């Protein structure tokens, strides 16, 4: 970090990157900022990790965490959450950018009396109460280990197929989604279309420069073993129909992996 | 048929037997009754076939068909249907058994004016309208061939595992459910319990004298390829965990079968 | 009771009569049976009272009580309940009428293990759990007094209109519905049609020989003051539009009555 | 308008003001801007009018219209809409305020291909399709005249009670809500609390400087005659219980008004 004058105001990181299937090491980034003695605020996007992968706003020294309702919280889209540190709140109070809807202070003032400054998405708040109950009933440790188990089985399938994970660094494998690279010359979007039409499974597309090269398997939120095997099975059948070179051993590898995890 | 005096009043047949996974040949039974010149009424139970396996009340000469909402019609339990021939209606008018709720005539009288003689399960009637729309939108031929395809893949899996189908006669294989016999000495209920606890898949139990010896795979109604592979995967993993002798090649066989069907 | 040989096997009574808006005095009927030393079983239909008007199967010495989900229990139609005395169970065991679906013994045997002999209307059972929670949360005494309060306000409106209650005996007024007699020469069904078309309120029709002469106001189940006033208001406006002789003071009288009840 | 140098960039108006129960004359304001030859953009908030009161973005020369899902469109809160003129779009392209989520261009680019730049509230979009179908089935003219009819009946009730409408100018009366001023010395919030507790009707509170002095009756969206009479009845009873000086003739006046409208 060469920003010796501290002109950089914030370090923005995605905890779990939906495009690449990579989970960042948030505590390590916090340490790097601290080591540099930098004063920048630390912002983390947890949209595709919150409720599926362990995350600790306070303990990890994050200033602003952004989450959403529509993934690990198993709700329809429509709610977003901010967790904010005192430092972020002070900085927000001093910020000069005109703002209204996004102003934390209006929300904080109203929240003290249990209300919202604007009309909230009431129905989703009832859903949120229920989804939090479900997560606590299963137990957060169990929820995280379930997603870990299903993610490992997914990666076992990809390796057995002989396909390449988009994530190269094992310590950064995402437990909420897996991006898979198709062999060169094969169109990931045509493949995805075939899987959807033949087998009713909608795979994620490659985002940005991964477009057409990658497909993505979501295994977050309300997800279990048979849902994963149905998904992997549709992919394996789709690979065969699309004549993409692979070994038809992915589902079998995933099952072996899951059985080991159940012993 | 030795009932030369025609004391038998009705021949009652289950079109698709939920306990055994066997589909009866209704036209053949009709022909046998006719060949014997017998006057008995012909009753057919279509609870687990209606909307999943082809069935023809008029064309097959059935007198009374009984159906239900909770299987092929993809609704909650709570509605049952009767299709009745003129002959059955005449017999009912002459029958001496006291009856009230089950009396067709009250229903027929009220139905003429578009109403019911008693309070009907109104909410399910709205559901029924929608489920019929869904079946017609897919097309009945497509619906039946989908269940045929998924049933064949299921049987391919069972054969690949080296397990025994409860149905012995190929022409009687059911396309809405498959009953699988476990090797002697293995408790089907303990196996089912394990699959449910480890993998969230609830298999049907063996009914009557098949209790503990058989488990059943339902593949009727709102069902597709990934749902089937998830189910078969849970079974294959459960067989391994329960140390029941089998070849771990069932899911793979089902996929090969489904791919062939998609070419 | 002149049935000295006890050939009558059951006395069947409707606790709350949906056609007439009359609630029967069940304990008085029980006493009359006992005074006559008669051995008949005592059957009570509570379809339109259960959960809205106080009812006590055991305390009142009833042998068979029949209830349903679709009124005071605030559920869709589709469930019915029987409460049975030992005497009724013994009689059922000795009864000669062939029966299958209605046979209590099959149900009782299966219920011991927490299951049903046939496929139950599962979804409604979840609803039942919730509606019972709602009734207990409000408190049965409060539920019954709410229906009493709303029924009294309804009758105050009818009297203020100068119309006639179908129920003549004050001690038999129903707290779950009120049947109102229109002046001779006025068609109750035409009136009901007008109220529905102009003001979106569906009134009950006169049943049997009351057809065309009577309309019925339901005030049972999930019902409160504004719902009642909306209903009475639609009726009062409908009376004016249909030019049926009345004093336009019914809603006002109902409000005065409800205010008195809230002091 | 003394802004001769055109430093004012936009004229922002609420079509229907939720706090005061006043509907603004949008075409008149447009004319005033045009008469002054002013270049400011014309912004209109239609949150509490869209779908309940006639509104015409193009015809009335509005540059930016803001609407929401949760009132006249009869949906849960969670969707908001912008209608934008070419002039507004050009101005937006030249605007210097940093923005991201609120940037129209991202939305317009994505919308061309039928998609959204961010995760939309998918479930509400299905609801929107249905609520638009409902509005068109009733017919927009009928919808607007229904709200007019119900609003007039509400105002007839307020006048009959002898209470004061917050809106003084008849041409500005809102057809989607009515704000009512309580006589001095009476606490509107205590009154509202009593109506809610005794009669289950939740009235709107006075906003801003009207707090404690005014209560508001919403009569927009999915609303009909019995719902209005239930609401007015609860208010009339609440006025009596709270001993607020009034004539108990409001509901009667509303009914007379509605009957006249139905002849």
XYZ file of C-alpha atoms in Angstrom, chain B:
263
model
C -64.751 -67.115 -13.414
C -66.967 -69.652 -11.854
C -69.654 -67.240 -10.610
C -72.245 -68.660 -12.980
C -75.187 -67.246 -11.011
C -73.782 -63.762 -11.085
C -73.910 -63.277 -7.329
C -70.801 -61.125 -7.556
C -71.990 -57.563 -7.920
C -68.781 -55.744 -8.686
C -65.218 -56.326 -9.798
C -62.974 -53.867 -7.943
C -59.505 -53.184 -9.300
C -56.733 -50.767 -8.433
C -55.373 -49.220 -11.642
C -52.041 -48.501 -10.047
C -51.262 -50.309 -6.842
C -49.475 -48.073 -4.366
C -48.276 -50.982 -2.256
C -46.623 -53.054 -4.947
C -45.792 -50.656 -7.748
C -47.899 -52.563 -10.229
C -50.201 -51.119 -12.898
C -53.112 -53.320 -13.930
C -54.284 -53.790 -17.491
C -57.799 -52.398 -17.175
C -58.947 -53.109 -20.772
C -57.860 -56.747 -20.367
C -59.926 -57.112 -17.204
C -62.889 -55.509 -18.952
C -62.530 -58.040 -21.784
C -62.385 -60.924 -19.312
C -65.612 -59.768 -17.652
C -67.260 -59.422 -21.038
C -65.981 -62.815 -22.210
C -67.565 -64.402 -19.156
C -70.765 -62.528 -20.001
C -70.795 -61.372 -16.406
C -73.063 -58.508 -15.293
C -70.912 -57.289 -12.389
C -70.089 -53.599 -12.234
C -66.464 -52.711 -12.915
C -64.904 -50.418 -10.294
C -61.430 -48.902 -10.725
C -59.355 -46.996 -8.175
C -57.098 -44.447 -9.940
C -55.836 -42.601 -6.850
C -52.163 -43.046 -7.682
C -52.442 -43.029 -11.475
C -54.887 -40.250 -12.450
C -52.941 -37.486 -14.159
C -49.680 -39.465 -14.208
C -50.544 -42.605 -16.201
C -52.964 -42.751 -19.132
C -56.451 -43.774 -18.056
C -59.753 -43.853 -20.001
C -62.996 -44.307 -18.095
C -65.402 -44.385 -21.032
C -63.206 -46.035 -23.640
C -62.210 -48.836 -21.268
C -65.786 -49.517 -20.183
C -65.386 -48.794 -16.516
C -68.520 -48.313 -14.421
C -67.116 -46.432 -11.453
C -63.756 -44.670 -11.365
C -62.446 -43.203 -8.114
C -59.729 -40.515 -8.159
C -58.188 -38.118 -5.652
C -56.582 -34.693 -5.623
C -53.369 -35.473 -3.780
C -51.207 -37.344 -6.301
C -51.135 -36.780 -10.059
C -53.310 -33.678 -9.684
C -50.588 -32.138 -7.509
C -52.992 -30.770 -4.879
C -53.224 -31.176 -1.101
C -55.394 -34.126 -0.012
C -59.073 -33.291 0.379
C -60.927 -33.907 -2.893
C -62.084 -37.190 -4.356
C -63.825 -37.771 -7.656
C -66.191 -40.380 -9.074
C -66.816 -41.013 -12.735
C -69.907 -43.210 -13.105
C -71.519 -45.083 -15.953
C -75.280 -45.162 -16.585
C -75.283 -48.786 -15.502
C -73.682 -47.837 -12.177
C -76.150 -45.031 -11.683
C -79.099 -47.355 -12.266
C -77.614 -49.905 -9.854
C -77.096 -47.192 -7.283
C -80.728 -46.134 -7.576
C -81.804 -49.707 -6.882
C -79.332 -50.357 -4.072
C -80.796 -50.983 -0.633
C -77.851 -50.012 1.592
C -78.867 -46.913 3.574
C -76.598 -44.017 2.681
C -76.539 -40.251 2.772
C -73.185 -38.509 2.218
C -72.124 -41.021 -0.435
C -75.396 -40.827 -2.366
C -74.645 -39.862 -5.968
C -78.161 -38.627 -6.656
C -77.937 -35.715 -4.208
C -74.676 -34.653 -5.802
C -75.995 -35.027 -9.359
C -79.123 -33.017 -8.559
C -77.166 -30.145 -7.029
C -74.432 -30.223 -9.688
C -77.005 -29.515 -12.397
C -77.309 -26.013 -10.960
C -73.558 -25.709 -10.519
C -73.641 -26.205 -6.763
C -72.921 -28.873 -4.163
C -75.378 -30.532 -1.779
C -72.928 -29.984 1.097
C -70.160 -27.473 1.809
C -67.383 -28.381 -0.677
C -63.634 -27.903 -0.085
C -63.808 -24.620 -1.999
C -60.122 -23.726 -1.814
C -59.145 -27.035 -3.393
C -61.555 -26.408 -6.265
C -59.572 -23.282 -7.164
C -56.412 -25.369 -6.909
C -57.962 -28.037 -9.133
C -58.736 -25.474 -11.827
C -55.087 -24.438 -11.776
C -53.665 -27.963 -11.728
C -55.823 -28.968 -14.688
C -54.554 -25.880 -16.533
C -50.988 -26.968 -15.772
C -51.598 -30.511 -17.040
C -53.216 -29.246 -20.245
C -50.480 -26.655 -20.751
C -47.833 -29.404 -20.635
C -50.147 -31.685 -22.636
C -51.393 -35.008 -21.287
C -49.225 -36.972 -23.719
C -46.154 -35.113 -22.491
C -47.180 -35.614 -18.861
C -47.574 -39.371 -19.346
C -44.323 -39.706 -21.290
C -42.488 -37.688 -18.620
C -43.660 -40.133 -15.965
C -42.729 -43.040 -18.212
C -39.238 -41.621 -18.759
C -38.652 -40.978 -15.048
C -39.988 -44.415 -14.133
C -37.701 -46.144 -16.615
C -34.716 -44.253 -15.229
C -35.742 -45.340 -11.743
C -35.907 -48.970 -12.771
C -32.546 -48.646 -14.525
C -31.100 -47.435 -11.214
C -32.623 -50.319 -9.268
C -31.247 -52.853 -11.729
C -27.810 -51.220 -11.672
C -27.779 -51.368 -7.865
C -28.444 -55.104 -8.230
C -31.621 -54.811 -6.166
C -34.903 -56.449 -7.016
C -38.029 -54.691 -8.284
C -41.111 -55.818 -6.401
C -42.995 -55.881 -9.714
C -41.922 -59.001 -11.584
C -43.914 -58.655 -14.771
C -42.447 -55.995 -17.056
C -45.814 -55.195 -18.591
C -47.117 -54.257 -15.152
C -44.332 -51.905 -14.072
C -45.852 -48.776 -12.564
C -44.870 -45.406 -13.974
C -45.924 -43.547 -10.867
C -44.033 -45.432 -8.184
C -41.428 -48.144 -7.852
C -41.277 -50.615 -4.976
C -37.800 -52.019 -4.315
C -37.116 -55.220 -2.382
C -34.119 -55.168 -0.034
C -31.912 -58.282 0.250
C -33.091 -60.628 3.006
C -31.798 -59.723 6.439
C -31.933 -55.993 5.805
C -34.629 -53.902 7.459
C -36.251 -51.561 4.942
C -37.641 -49.321 7.672
C -34.241 -48.803 9.305
C -32.851 -48.020 5.854
C -35.653 -45.514 5.169
C -35.060 -43.849 8.529
C -31.384 -43.389 7.728
C -32.067 -41.873 4.325
C -34.512 -39.429 5.879
C -32.213 -38.416 8.731
C -29.022 -38.131 6.695
C -30.358 -36.868 3.381
C -33.848 -35.402 3.916
C -35.551 -37.838 1.533
C -38.705 -39.537 2.786
C -39.234 -42.896 1.067
C -42.503 -44.851 1.175
C -42.709 -47.842 3.484
C -43.685 -51.371 2.560
C -47.427 -51.799 3.092
C -49.083 -54.883 4.611
C -46.993 -58.014 4.211
C -44.278 -56.066 2.378
C -43.677 -54.113 5.590
C -39.961 -53.926 6.435
C -38.987 -55.704 3.217
C -39.674 -53.058 0.653
C -39.180 -49.326 0.202
C -41.057 -47.277 -2.361
C -39.946 -44.412 -4.610
C -42.754 -42.080 -5.659
C -42.207 -40.438 -9.066
C -45.660 -39.111 -9.855
C -47.256 -35.687 -10.063
C -45.052 -32.586 -10.080
C -41.751 -34.413 -10.617
C -38.774 -33.927 -12.897
C -35.243 -35.141 -13.635
C -33.282 -33.330 -10.890
C -35.884 -34.347 -8.293
C -35.484 -37.956 -9.373
C -31.681 -37.837 -9.334
C -31.718 -36.223 -5.891
C -33.957 -39.032 -4.681
C -31.915 -41.801 -6.285
C -28.712 -40.202 -4.996
C -30.025 -40.166 -1.435
C -30.962 -43.845 -1.786
C -27.570 -44.812 -3.220
C -25.782 -43.014 -0.373
C -28.171 -44.569 2.129
C -27.445 -48.061 0.798
C -23.749 -47.441 1.354
C -24.202 -46.051 4.867
C -26.481 -48.975 5.791
C -23.975 -51.418 4.305
C -26.612 -53.049 2.147
C -24.950 -55.028 -0.665
C -25.293 -53.105 -3.935
C -23.331 -51.713 -6.854
C -22.939 -47.922 -6.528
C -23.966 -47.419 -10.143
C -27.678 -46.659 -9.910
C -27.636 -42.889 -10.327
C -25.172 -43.255 -13.177
C -27.485 -45.768 -14.892
C -30.482 -43.490 -14.433
C -28.554 -40.606 -15.996
C -27.485 -42.703 -18.983
C -31.073 -43.734 -19.452
C -32.337 -40.140 -19.280
C -29.651 -38.921 -21.673
C -30.675 -41.591 -24.197
C -34.260 -40.385 -23.851
C -33.173 -36.816 -24.618
C -31.295 -37.497 -27.792
